[in-house]
Short mmCIF file of C-alpha atoms and ligand atoms in Angstrom, two decimals:
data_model
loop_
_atom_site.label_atom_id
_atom_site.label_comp_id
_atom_site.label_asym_id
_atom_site.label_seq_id
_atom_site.Cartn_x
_atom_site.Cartn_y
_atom_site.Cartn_z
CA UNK V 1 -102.52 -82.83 -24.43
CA UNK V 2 -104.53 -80.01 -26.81
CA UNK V 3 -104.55 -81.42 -30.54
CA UNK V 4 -102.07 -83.91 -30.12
CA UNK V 5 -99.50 -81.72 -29.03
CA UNK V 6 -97.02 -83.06 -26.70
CA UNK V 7 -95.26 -81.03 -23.66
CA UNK V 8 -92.25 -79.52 -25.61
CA UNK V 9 -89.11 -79.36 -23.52
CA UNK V 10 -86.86 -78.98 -26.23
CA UNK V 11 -83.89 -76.64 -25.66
CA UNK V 12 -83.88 -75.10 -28.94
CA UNK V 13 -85.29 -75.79 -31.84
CA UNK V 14 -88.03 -75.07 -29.34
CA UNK V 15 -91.80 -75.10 -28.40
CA UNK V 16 -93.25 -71.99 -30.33
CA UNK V 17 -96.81 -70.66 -28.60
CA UNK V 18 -100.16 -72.20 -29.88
CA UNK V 19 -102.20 -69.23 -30.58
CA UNK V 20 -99.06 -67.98 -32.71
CA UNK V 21 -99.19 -71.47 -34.78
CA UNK V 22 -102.52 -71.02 -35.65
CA UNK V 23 -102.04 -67.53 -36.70
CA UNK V 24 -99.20 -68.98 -38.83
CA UNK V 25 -101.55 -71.79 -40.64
CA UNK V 26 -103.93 -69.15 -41.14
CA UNK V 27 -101.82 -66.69 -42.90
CA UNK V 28 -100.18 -69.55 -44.84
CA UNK V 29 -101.75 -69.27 -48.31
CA UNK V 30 -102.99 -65.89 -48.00
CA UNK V 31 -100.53 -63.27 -46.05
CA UNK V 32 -102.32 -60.06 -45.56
CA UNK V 33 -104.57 -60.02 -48.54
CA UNK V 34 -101.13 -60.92 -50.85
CA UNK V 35 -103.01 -63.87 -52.07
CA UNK V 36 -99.47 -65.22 -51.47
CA UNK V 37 -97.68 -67.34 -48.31
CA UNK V 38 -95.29 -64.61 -47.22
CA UNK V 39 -92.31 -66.97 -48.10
CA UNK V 40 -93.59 -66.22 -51.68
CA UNK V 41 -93.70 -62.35 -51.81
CA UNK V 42 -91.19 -60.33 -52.98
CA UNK V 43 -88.38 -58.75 -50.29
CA UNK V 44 -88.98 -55.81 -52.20
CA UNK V 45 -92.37 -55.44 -51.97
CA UNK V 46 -94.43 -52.62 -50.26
CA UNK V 47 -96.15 -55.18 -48.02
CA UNK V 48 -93.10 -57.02 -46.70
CA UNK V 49 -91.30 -53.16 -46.26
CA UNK V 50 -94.25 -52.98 -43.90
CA UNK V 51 -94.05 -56.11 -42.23
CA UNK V 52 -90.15 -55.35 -41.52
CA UNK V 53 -91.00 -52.03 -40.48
CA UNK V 54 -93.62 -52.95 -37.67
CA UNK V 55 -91.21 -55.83 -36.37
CA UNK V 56 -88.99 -53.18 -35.68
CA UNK V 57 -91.30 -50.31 -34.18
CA UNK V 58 -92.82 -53.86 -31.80
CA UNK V 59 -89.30 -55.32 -30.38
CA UNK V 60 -88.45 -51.75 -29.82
CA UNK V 61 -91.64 -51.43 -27.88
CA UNK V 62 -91.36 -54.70 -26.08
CA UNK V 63 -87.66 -54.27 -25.01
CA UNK V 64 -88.12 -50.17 -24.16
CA UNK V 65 -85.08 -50.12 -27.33
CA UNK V 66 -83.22 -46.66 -27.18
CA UNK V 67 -83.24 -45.24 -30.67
CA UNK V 68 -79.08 -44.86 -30.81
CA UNK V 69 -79.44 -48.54 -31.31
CA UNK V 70 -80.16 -50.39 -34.56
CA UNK V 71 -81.98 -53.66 -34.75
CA UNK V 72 -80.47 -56.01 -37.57
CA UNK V 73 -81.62 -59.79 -38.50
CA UNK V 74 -78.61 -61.18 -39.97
CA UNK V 75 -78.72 -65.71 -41.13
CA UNK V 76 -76.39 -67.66 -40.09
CA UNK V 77 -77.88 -68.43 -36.33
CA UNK V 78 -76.19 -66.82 -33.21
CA UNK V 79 -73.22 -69.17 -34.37
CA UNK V 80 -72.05 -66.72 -36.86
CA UNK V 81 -72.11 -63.51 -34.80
CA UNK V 82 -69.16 -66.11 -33.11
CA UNK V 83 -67.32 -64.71 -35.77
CA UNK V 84 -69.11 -61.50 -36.73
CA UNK V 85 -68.79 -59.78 -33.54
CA UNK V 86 -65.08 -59.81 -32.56
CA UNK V 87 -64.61 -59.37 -36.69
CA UNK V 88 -67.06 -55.93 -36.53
CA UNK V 89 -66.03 -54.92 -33.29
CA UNK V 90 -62.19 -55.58 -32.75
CA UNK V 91 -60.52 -52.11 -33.60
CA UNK V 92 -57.83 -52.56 -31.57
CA UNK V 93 -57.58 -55.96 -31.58
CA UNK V 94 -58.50 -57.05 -28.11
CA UNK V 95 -61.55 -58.10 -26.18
CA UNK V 96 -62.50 -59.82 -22.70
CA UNK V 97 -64.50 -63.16 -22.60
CA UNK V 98 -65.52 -64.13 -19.68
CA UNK V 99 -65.78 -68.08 -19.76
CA UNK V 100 -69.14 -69.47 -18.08
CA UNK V 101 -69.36 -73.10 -20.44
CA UNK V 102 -70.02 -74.29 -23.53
CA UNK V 103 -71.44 -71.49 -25.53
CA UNK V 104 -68.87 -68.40 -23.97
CA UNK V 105 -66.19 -71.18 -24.76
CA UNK V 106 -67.46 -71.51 -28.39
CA UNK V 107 -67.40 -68.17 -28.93
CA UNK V 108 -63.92 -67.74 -26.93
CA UNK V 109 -62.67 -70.24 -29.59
CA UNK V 110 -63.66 -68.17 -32.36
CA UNK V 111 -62.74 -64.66 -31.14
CA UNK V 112 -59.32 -65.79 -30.88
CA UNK V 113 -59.32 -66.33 -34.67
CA UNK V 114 -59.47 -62.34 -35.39
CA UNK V 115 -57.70 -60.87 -32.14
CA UNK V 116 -55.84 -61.31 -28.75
CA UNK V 117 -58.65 -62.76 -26.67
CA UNK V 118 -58.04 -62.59 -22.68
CA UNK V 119 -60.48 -64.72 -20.66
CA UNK V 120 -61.18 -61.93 -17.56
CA UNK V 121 -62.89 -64.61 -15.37
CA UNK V 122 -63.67 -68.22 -15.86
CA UNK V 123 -66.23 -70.58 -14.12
CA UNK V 124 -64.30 -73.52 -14.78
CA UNK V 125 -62.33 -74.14 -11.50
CA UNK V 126 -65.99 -74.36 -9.98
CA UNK V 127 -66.94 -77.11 -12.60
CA UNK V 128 -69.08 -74.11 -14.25
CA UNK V 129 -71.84 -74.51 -11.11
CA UNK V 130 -71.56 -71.34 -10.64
CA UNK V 131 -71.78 -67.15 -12.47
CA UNK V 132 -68.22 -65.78 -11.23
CA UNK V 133 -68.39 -62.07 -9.69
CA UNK V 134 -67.47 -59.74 -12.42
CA UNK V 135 -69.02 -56.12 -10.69
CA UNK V 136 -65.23 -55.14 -10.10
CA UNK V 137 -64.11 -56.24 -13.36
CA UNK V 138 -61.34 -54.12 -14.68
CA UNK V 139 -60.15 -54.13 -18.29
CA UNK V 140 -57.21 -52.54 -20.22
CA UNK V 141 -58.35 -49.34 -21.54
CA UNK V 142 -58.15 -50.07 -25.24
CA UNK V 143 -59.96 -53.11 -24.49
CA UNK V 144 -62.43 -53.19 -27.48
CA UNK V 145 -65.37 -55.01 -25.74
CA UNK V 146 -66.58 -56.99 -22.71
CA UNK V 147 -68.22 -60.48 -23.75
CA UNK V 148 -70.71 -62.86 -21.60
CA UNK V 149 -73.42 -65.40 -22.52
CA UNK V 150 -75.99 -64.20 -20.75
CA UNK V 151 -77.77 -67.45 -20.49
CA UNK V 152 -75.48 -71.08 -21.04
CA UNK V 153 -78.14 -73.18 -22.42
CA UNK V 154 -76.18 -76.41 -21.95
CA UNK V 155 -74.67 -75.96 -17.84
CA UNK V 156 -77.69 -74.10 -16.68
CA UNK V 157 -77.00 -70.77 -15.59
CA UNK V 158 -77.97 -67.31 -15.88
CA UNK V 159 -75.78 -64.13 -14.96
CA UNK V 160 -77.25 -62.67 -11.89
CA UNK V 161 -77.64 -58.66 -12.63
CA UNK V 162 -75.48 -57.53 -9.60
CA UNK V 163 -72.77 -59.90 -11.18
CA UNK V 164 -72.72 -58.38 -14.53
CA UNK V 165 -69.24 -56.56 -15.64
CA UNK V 166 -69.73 -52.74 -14.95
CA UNK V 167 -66.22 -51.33 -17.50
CA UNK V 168 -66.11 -48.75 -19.44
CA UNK V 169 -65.33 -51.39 -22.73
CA UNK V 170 -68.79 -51.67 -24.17
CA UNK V 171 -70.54 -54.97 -23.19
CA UNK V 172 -71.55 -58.05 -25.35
CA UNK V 173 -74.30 -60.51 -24.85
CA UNK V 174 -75.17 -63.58 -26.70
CA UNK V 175 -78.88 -63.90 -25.19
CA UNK V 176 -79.81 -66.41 -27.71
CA UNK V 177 -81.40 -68.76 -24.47
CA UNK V 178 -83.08 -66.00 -22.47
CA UNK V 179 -83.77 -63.32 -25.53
CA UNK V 180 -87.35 -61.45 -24.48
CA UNK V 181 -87.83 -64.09 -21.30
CA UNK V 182 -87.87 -61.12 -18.86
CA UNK V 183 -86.71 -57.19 -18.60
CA UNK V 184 -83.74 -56.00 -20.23
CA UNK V 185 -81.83 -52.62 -19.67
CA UNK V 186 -80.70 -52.75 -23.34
CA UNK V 187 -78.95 -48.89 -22.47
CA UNK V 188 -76.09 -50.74 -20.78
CA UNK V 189 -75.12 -52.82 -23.27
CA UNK V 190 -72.94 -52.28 -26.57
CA UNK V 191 -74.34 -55.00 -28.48
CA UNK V 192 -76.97 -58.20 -27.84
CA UNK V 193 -77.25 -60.62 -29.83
CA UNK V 194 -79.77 -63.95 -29.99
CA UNK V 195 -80.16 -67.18 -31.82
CA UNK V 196 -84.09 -67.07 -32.14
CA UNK V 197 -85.16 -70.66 -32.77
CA UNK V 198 -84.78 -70.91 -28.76
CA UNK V 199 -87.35 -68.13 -27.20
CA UNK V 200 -88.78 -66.60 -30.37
CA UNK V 201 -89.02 -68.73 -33.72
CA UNK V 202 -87.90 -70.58 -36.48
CA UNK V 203 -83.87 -71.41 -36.28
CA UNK V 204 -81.40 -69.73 -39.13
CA UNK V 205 -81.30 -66.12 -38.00
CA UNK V 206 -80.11 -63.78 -34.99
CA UNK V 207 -81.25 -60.48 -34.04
CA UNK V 208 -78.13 -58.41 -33.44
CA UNK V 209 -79.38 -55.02 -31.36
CA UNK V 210 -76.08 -52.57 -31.88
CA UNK V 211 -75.21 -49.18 -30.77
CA UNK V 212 -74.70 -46.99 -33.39
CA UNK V 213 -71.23 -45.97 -32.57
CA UNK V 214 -69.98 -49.15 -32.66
CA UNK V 215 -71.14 -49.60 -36.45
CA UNK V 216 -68.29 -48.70 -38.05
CA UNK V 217 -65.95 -48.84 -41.36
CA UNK V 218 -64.04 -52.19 -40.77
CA UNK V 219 -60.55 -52.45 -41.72
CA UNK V 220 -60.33 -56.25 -42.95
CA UNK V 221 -60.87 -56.37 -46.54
CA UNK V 222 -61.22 -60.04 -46.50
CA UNK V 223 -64.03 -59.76 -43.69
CA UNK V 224 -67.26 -61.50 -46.25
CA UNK V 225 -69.35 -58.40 -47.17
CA UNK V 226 -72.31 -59.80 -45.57
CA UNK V 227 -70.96 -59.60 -41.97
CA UNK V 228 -70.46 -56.04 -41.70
CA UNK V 229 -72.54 -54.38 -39.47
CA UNK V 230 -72.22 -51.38 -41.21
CA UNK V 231 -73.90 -52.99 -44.96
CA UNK V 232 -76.37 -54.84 -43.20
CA UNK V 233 -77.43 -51.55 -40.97
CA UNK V 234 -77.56 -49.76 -44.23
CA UNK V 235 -79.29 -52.37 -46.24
CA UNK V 236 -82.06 -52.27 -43.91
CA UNK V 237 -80.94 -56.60 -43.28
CA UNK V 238 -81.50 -57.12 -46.83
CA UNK V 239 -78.44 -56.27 -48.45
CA UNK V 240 -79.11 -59.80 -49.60
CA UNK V 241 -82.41 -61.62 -49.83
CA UNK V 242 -83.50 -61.80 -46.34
CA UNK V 243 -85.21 -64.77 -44.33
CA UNK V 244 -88.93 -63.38 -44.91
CA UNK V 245 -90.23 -66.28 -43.35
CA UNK V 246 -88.23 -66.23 -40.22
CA UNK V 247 -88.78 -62.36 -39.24
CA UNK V 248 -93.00 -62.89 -39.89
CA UNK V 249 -92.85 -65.61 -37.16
CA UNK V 250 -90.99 -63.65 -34.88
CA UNK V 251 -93.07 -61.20 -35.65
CA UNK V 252 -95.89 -63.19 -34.93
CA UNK V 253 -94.39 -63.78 -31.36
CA UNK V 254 -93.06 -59.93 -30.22
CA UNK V 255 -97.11 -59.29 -30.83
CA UNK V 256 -97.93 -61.97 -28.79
CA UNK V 257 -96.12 -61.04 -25.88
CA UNK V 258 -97.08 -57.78 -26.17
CA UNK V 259 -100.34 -58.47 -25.93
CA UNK V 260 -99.90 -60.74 -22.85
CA UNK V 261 -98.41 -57.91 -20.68
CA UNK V 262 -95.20 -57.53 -22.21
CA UNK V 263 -91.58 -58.58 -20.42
CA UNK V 264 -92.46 -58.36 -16.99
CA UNK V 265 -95.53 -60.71 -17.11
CA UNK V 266 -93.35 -63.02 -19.36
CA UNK V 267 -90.74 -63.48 -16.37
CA UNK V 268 -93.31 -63.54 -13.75
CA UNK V 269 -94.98 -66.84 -15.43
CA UNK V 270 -91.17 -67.77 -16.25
CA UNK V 271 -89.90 -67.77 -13.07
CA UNK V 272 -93.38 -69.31 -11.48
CA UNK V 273 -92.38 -72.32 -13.84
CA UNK V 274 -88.60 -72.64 -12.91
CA UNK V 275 -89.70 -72.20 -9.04
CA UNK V 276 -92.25 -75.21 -9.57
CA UNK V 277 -89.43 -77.37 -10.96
CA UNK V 278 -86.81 -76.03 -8.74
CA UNK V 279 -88.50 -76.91 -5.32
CA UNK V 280 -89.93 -80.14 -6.40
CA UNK V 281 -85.42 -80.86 -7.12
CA UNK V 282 -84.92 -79.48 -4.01
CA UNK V 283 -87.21 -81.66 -1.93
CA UNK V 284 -86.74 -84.91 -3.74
CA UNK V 285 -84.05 -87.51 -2.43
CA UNK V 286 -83.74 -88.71 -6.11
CA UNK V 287 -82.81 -85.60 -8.14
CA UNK V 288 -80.40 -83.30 -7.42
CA UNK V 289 -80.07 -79.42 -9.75
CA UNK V 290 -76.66 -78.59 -9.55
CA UNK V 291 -76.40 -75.24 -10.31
CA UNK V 292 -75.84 -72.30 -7.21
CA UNK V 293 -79.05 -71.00 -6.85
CA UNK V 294 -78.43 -67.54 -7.57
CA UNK V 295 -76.83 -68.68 -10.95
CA UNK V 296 -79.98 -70.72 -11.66
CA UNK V 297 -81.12 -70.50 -15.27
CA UNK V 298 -84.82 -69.66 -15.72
CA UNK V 299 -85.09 -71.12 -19.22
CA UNK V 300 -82.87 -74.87 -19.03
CA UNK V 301 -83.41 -76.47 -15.65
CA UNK V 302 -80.40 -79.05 -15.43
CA UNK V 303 -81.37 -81.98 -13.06
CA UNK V 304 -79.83 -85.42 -12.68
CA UNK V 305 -80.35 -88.71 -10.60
CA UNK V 306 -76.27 -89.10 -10.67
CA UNK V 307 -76.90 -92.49 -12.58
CA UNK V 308 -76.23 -92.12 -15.73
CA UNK V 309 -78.44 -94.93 -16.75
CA UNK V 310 -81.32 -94.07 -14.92
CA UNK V 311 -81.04 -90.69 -16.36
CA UNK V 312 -81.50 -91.93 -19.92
CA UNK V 313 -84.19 -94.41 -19.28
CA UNK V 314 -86.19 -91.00 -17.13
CA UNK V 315 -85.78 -89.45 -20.39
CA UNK V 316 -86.65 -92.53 -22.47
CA UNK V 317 -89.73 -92.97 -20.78
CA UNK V 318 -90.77 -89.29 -20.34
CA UNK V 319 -91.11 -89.18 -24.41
CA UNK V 320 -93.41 -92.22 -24.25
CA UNK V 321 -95.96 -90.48 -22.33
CA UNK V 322 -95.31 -87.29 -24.23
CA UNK V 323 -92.74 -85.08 -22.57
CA UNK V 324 -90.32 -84.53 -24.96
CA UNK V 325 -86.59 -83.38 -25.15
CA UNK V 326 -85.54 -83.59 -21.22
CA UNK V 327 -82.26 -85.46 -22.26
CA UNK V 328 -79.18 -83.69 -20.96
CA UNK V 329 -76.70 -82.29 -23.76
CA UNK V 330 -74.45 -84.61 -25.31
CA UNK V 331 -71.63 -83.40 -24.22
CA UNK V 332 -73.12 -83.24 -20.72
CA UNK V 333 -75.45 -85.77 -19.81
CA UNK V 334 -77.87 -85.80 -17.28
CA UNK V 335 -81.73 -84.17 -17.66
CA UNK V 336 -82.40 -80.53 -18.70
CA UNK V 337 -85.85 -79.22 -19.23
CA UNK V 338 -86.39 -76.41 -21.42
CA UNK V 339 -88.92 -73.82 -20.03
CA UNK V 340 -89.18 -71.20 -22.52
CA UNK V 341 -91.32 -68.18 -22.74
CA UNK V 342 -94.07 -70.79 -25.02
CA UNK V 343 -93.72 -73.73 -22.17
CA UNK V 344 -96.86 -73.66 -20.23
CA UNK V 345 -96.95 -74.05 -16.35
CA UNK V 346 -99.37 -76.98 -17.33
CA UNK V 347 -96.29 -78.35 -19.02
CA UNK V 348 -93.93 -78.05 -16.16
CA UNK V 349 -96.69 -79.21 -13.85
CA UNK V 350 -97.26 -82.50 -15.88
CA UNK V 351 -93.22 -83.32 -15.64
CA UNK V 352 -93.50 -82.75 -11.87
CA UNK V 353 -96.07 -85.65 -11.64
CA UNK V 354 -94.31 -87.60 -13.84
CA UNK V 355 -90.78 -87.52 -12.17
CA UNK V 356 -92.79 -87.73 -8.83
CA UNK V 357 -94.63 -90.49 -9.63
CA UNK V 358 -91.27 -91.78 -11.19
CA UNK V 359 -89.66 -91.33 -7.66
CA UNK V 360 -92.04 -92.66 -5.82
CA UNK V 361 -92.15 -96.07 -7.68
CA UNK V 362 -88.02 -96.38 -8.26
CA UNK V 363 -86.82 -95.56 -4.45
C1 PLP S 401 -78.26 -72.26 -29.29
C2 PLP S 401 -77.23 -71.29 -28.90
C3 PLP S 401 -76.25 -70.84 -29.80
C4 PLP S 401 -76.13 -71.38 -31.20
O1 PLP S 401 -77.19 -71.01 -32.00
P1 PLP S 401 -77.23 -71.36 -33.56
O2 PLP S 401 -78.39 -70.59 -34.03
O3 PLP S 401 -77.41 -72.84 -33.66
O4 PLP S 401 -75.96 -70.92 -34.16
C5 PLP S 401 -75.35 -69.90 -29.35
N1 PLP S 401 -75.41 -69.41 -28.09
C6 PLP S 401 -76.33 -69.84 -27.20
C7 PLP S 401 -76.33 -69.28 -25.83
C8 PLP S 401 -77.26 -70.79 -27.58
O5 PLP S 401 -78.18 -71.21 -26.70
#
């Protein structure tokens, strides 16, 4: 391990690159000639208008971001775009969820707060293994959107393109788990949003990516002033003051990849790393993945020995020789390894051996 740094499986906070740390500690006391940290300079300030200005001009770059759509960093983590989105976007008072675990269920719970929610498609009655079929999804036509978590950090799985609802009701992602991992037709969407402590930096704030039609006047009077799209995409995100240190590090990151061949090298190393851990599953009598493969995520490999016990001590003993965070969600148990776009292959490659070696000594 490079200066004491363990292999970071974490599923979010999350393993942020090297090179980008160091740029961090760098900057620290002395952003850009400010003689100040850029926590300490002011929102307002010429330097930090340019700073906010690039981040934009970069994830438009890295994401090929049509200009009808407006990029927004709003606090409150992907959690409160729960809330935002069906609150922003609910004209007429109805949306589609479609219901693929824990995080599409959160936000189903939430929607349902501000309008008639109807769940289009569920995974559930195939224990959520699996990305149901929406490419013949039909809505009602004053349906107001189409939702899906694009990646369920907790199960697993990732919505196979050909799967992907096809309506004429804008579409919603939460892409908080899989936000910049590989390609993204951002033209076919209404509205993306992502936590960023998972792919991109530190945790607090989303980047919401909005069409501009659907930033509109909103009719609720009680909606809280700082959740309309509609201030925030005319405040430039600071209607308040805005998380300064958050948007430099993910800053600091959309350069990065940009400079390491952009979102089609980042999936090619992705997917090397999930194929690495996915065959060694595959092969081994002791672990079984139990996702459908053609729902496999690429970013949280879920694995499990199917003894609960043994599970935990795997984990247990993983984070004694330093690789950390493969314990299964609480609410799901089991192993999950987190291989974000900062996880090395060296990383993956190290947990092979281990759970090999771990194999070979417990069958
Ligand atoms: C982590 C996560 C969230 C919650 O993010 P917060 O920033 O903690 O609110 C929501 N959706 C998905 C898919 C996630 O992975």
């Amino acid at each position: 391990m490079k200066n004491g740094r363990v292999h970071n499986f974490n599923a979010g906070p999350a393993a942020m690159p090297l090179p980008v740390l160091e740029e961090i500690r760098r900057d620290l006391l002395d952003w850009n000639g400010t003689g100040m940290s850029v926590m300490e300079v002011s929102h307002r300030s010429a330097e930090y208008a340019a700073l906010e200005r690039e981040v934009d001009a970069d994830l438009r770059e890295l994401m090929g971001i049509p200009e009808r759509y407006k990029i927004l960093f709003m606090q409150g983590g992907a959690t409160l775009q729960f809330a935002a989105v069906p609150w922003n976007l609910m004209i007429n008072g109805r949306a589609a969820y479609i219901d693929t675990g824990s995080w599409s269920s959160k936000a189903i719970k939430e929607a349902r707060r501000y309008g008639e929610v109807e769940v289009a498609a569920s995974g559930s009655a195939d224990g959520y293994r699996k990305i149901p079929d929406c490419s013949q999804l039909e809505v009602a036509p004053d349906t107001d959107f189409v939702y899906i978590c694009e990646n369920e950090t907790i199960g697993g799985l990732t919505w196979p393109e050909e799967r992907k609802p096809r309506t004429s009701a804008p579409l919603v992602a939460d892409q908080s788990s899989m936000f910049l991992s590989r390609p993204c037709d951002v033209s076919r969407y209404g509205l993306i949003y992502a936590g960023v402590q998972k792919n991109l930096g530190p945790a607090g704030i989303a980047i919401v990516i909005v069409r501009e039609d659907l930033i509109r006047d909103v009719p609720d009077p009680k909606m809280p002033t700082y959740m309309r799209y509609d201030v925030q995409a005319a405040n430039g995100s600071h209607y308040n003051t805005p998380n300064c240190w958050a948007a430099y590090c993910c800053g600091r990151v959309i350069k990065s990849l940009l400079r390491s061949g952009g979102l089609e090298a980042a999936h090619e190393r992705n997917k090397k790393k999930a194929d690495i851990l996915y065959e060694f599953l595959d092969s081994s009598s002791t672990f079984t993945a139990p996702v459908e493969r053609e729902s496999r995520s690429l970013m949280n490999v879920v694995f499990t020995t199917g003894d609960k016990d043994l599970d935990a001590k795997i984990a247990k003993d993983a984070a004694d020789v330093g690789i950390v965070g493969i314990k299964g969600h609480k609410s799901v148990g089991g192993l999950r390894a987190s291989t974000y776009n900062a996880v090395s292959e060296e990383s993956v490659e190290a947990l092979v051996s281990f759970l090999k070696k771990y194999q070979t000594t417990q069958v």
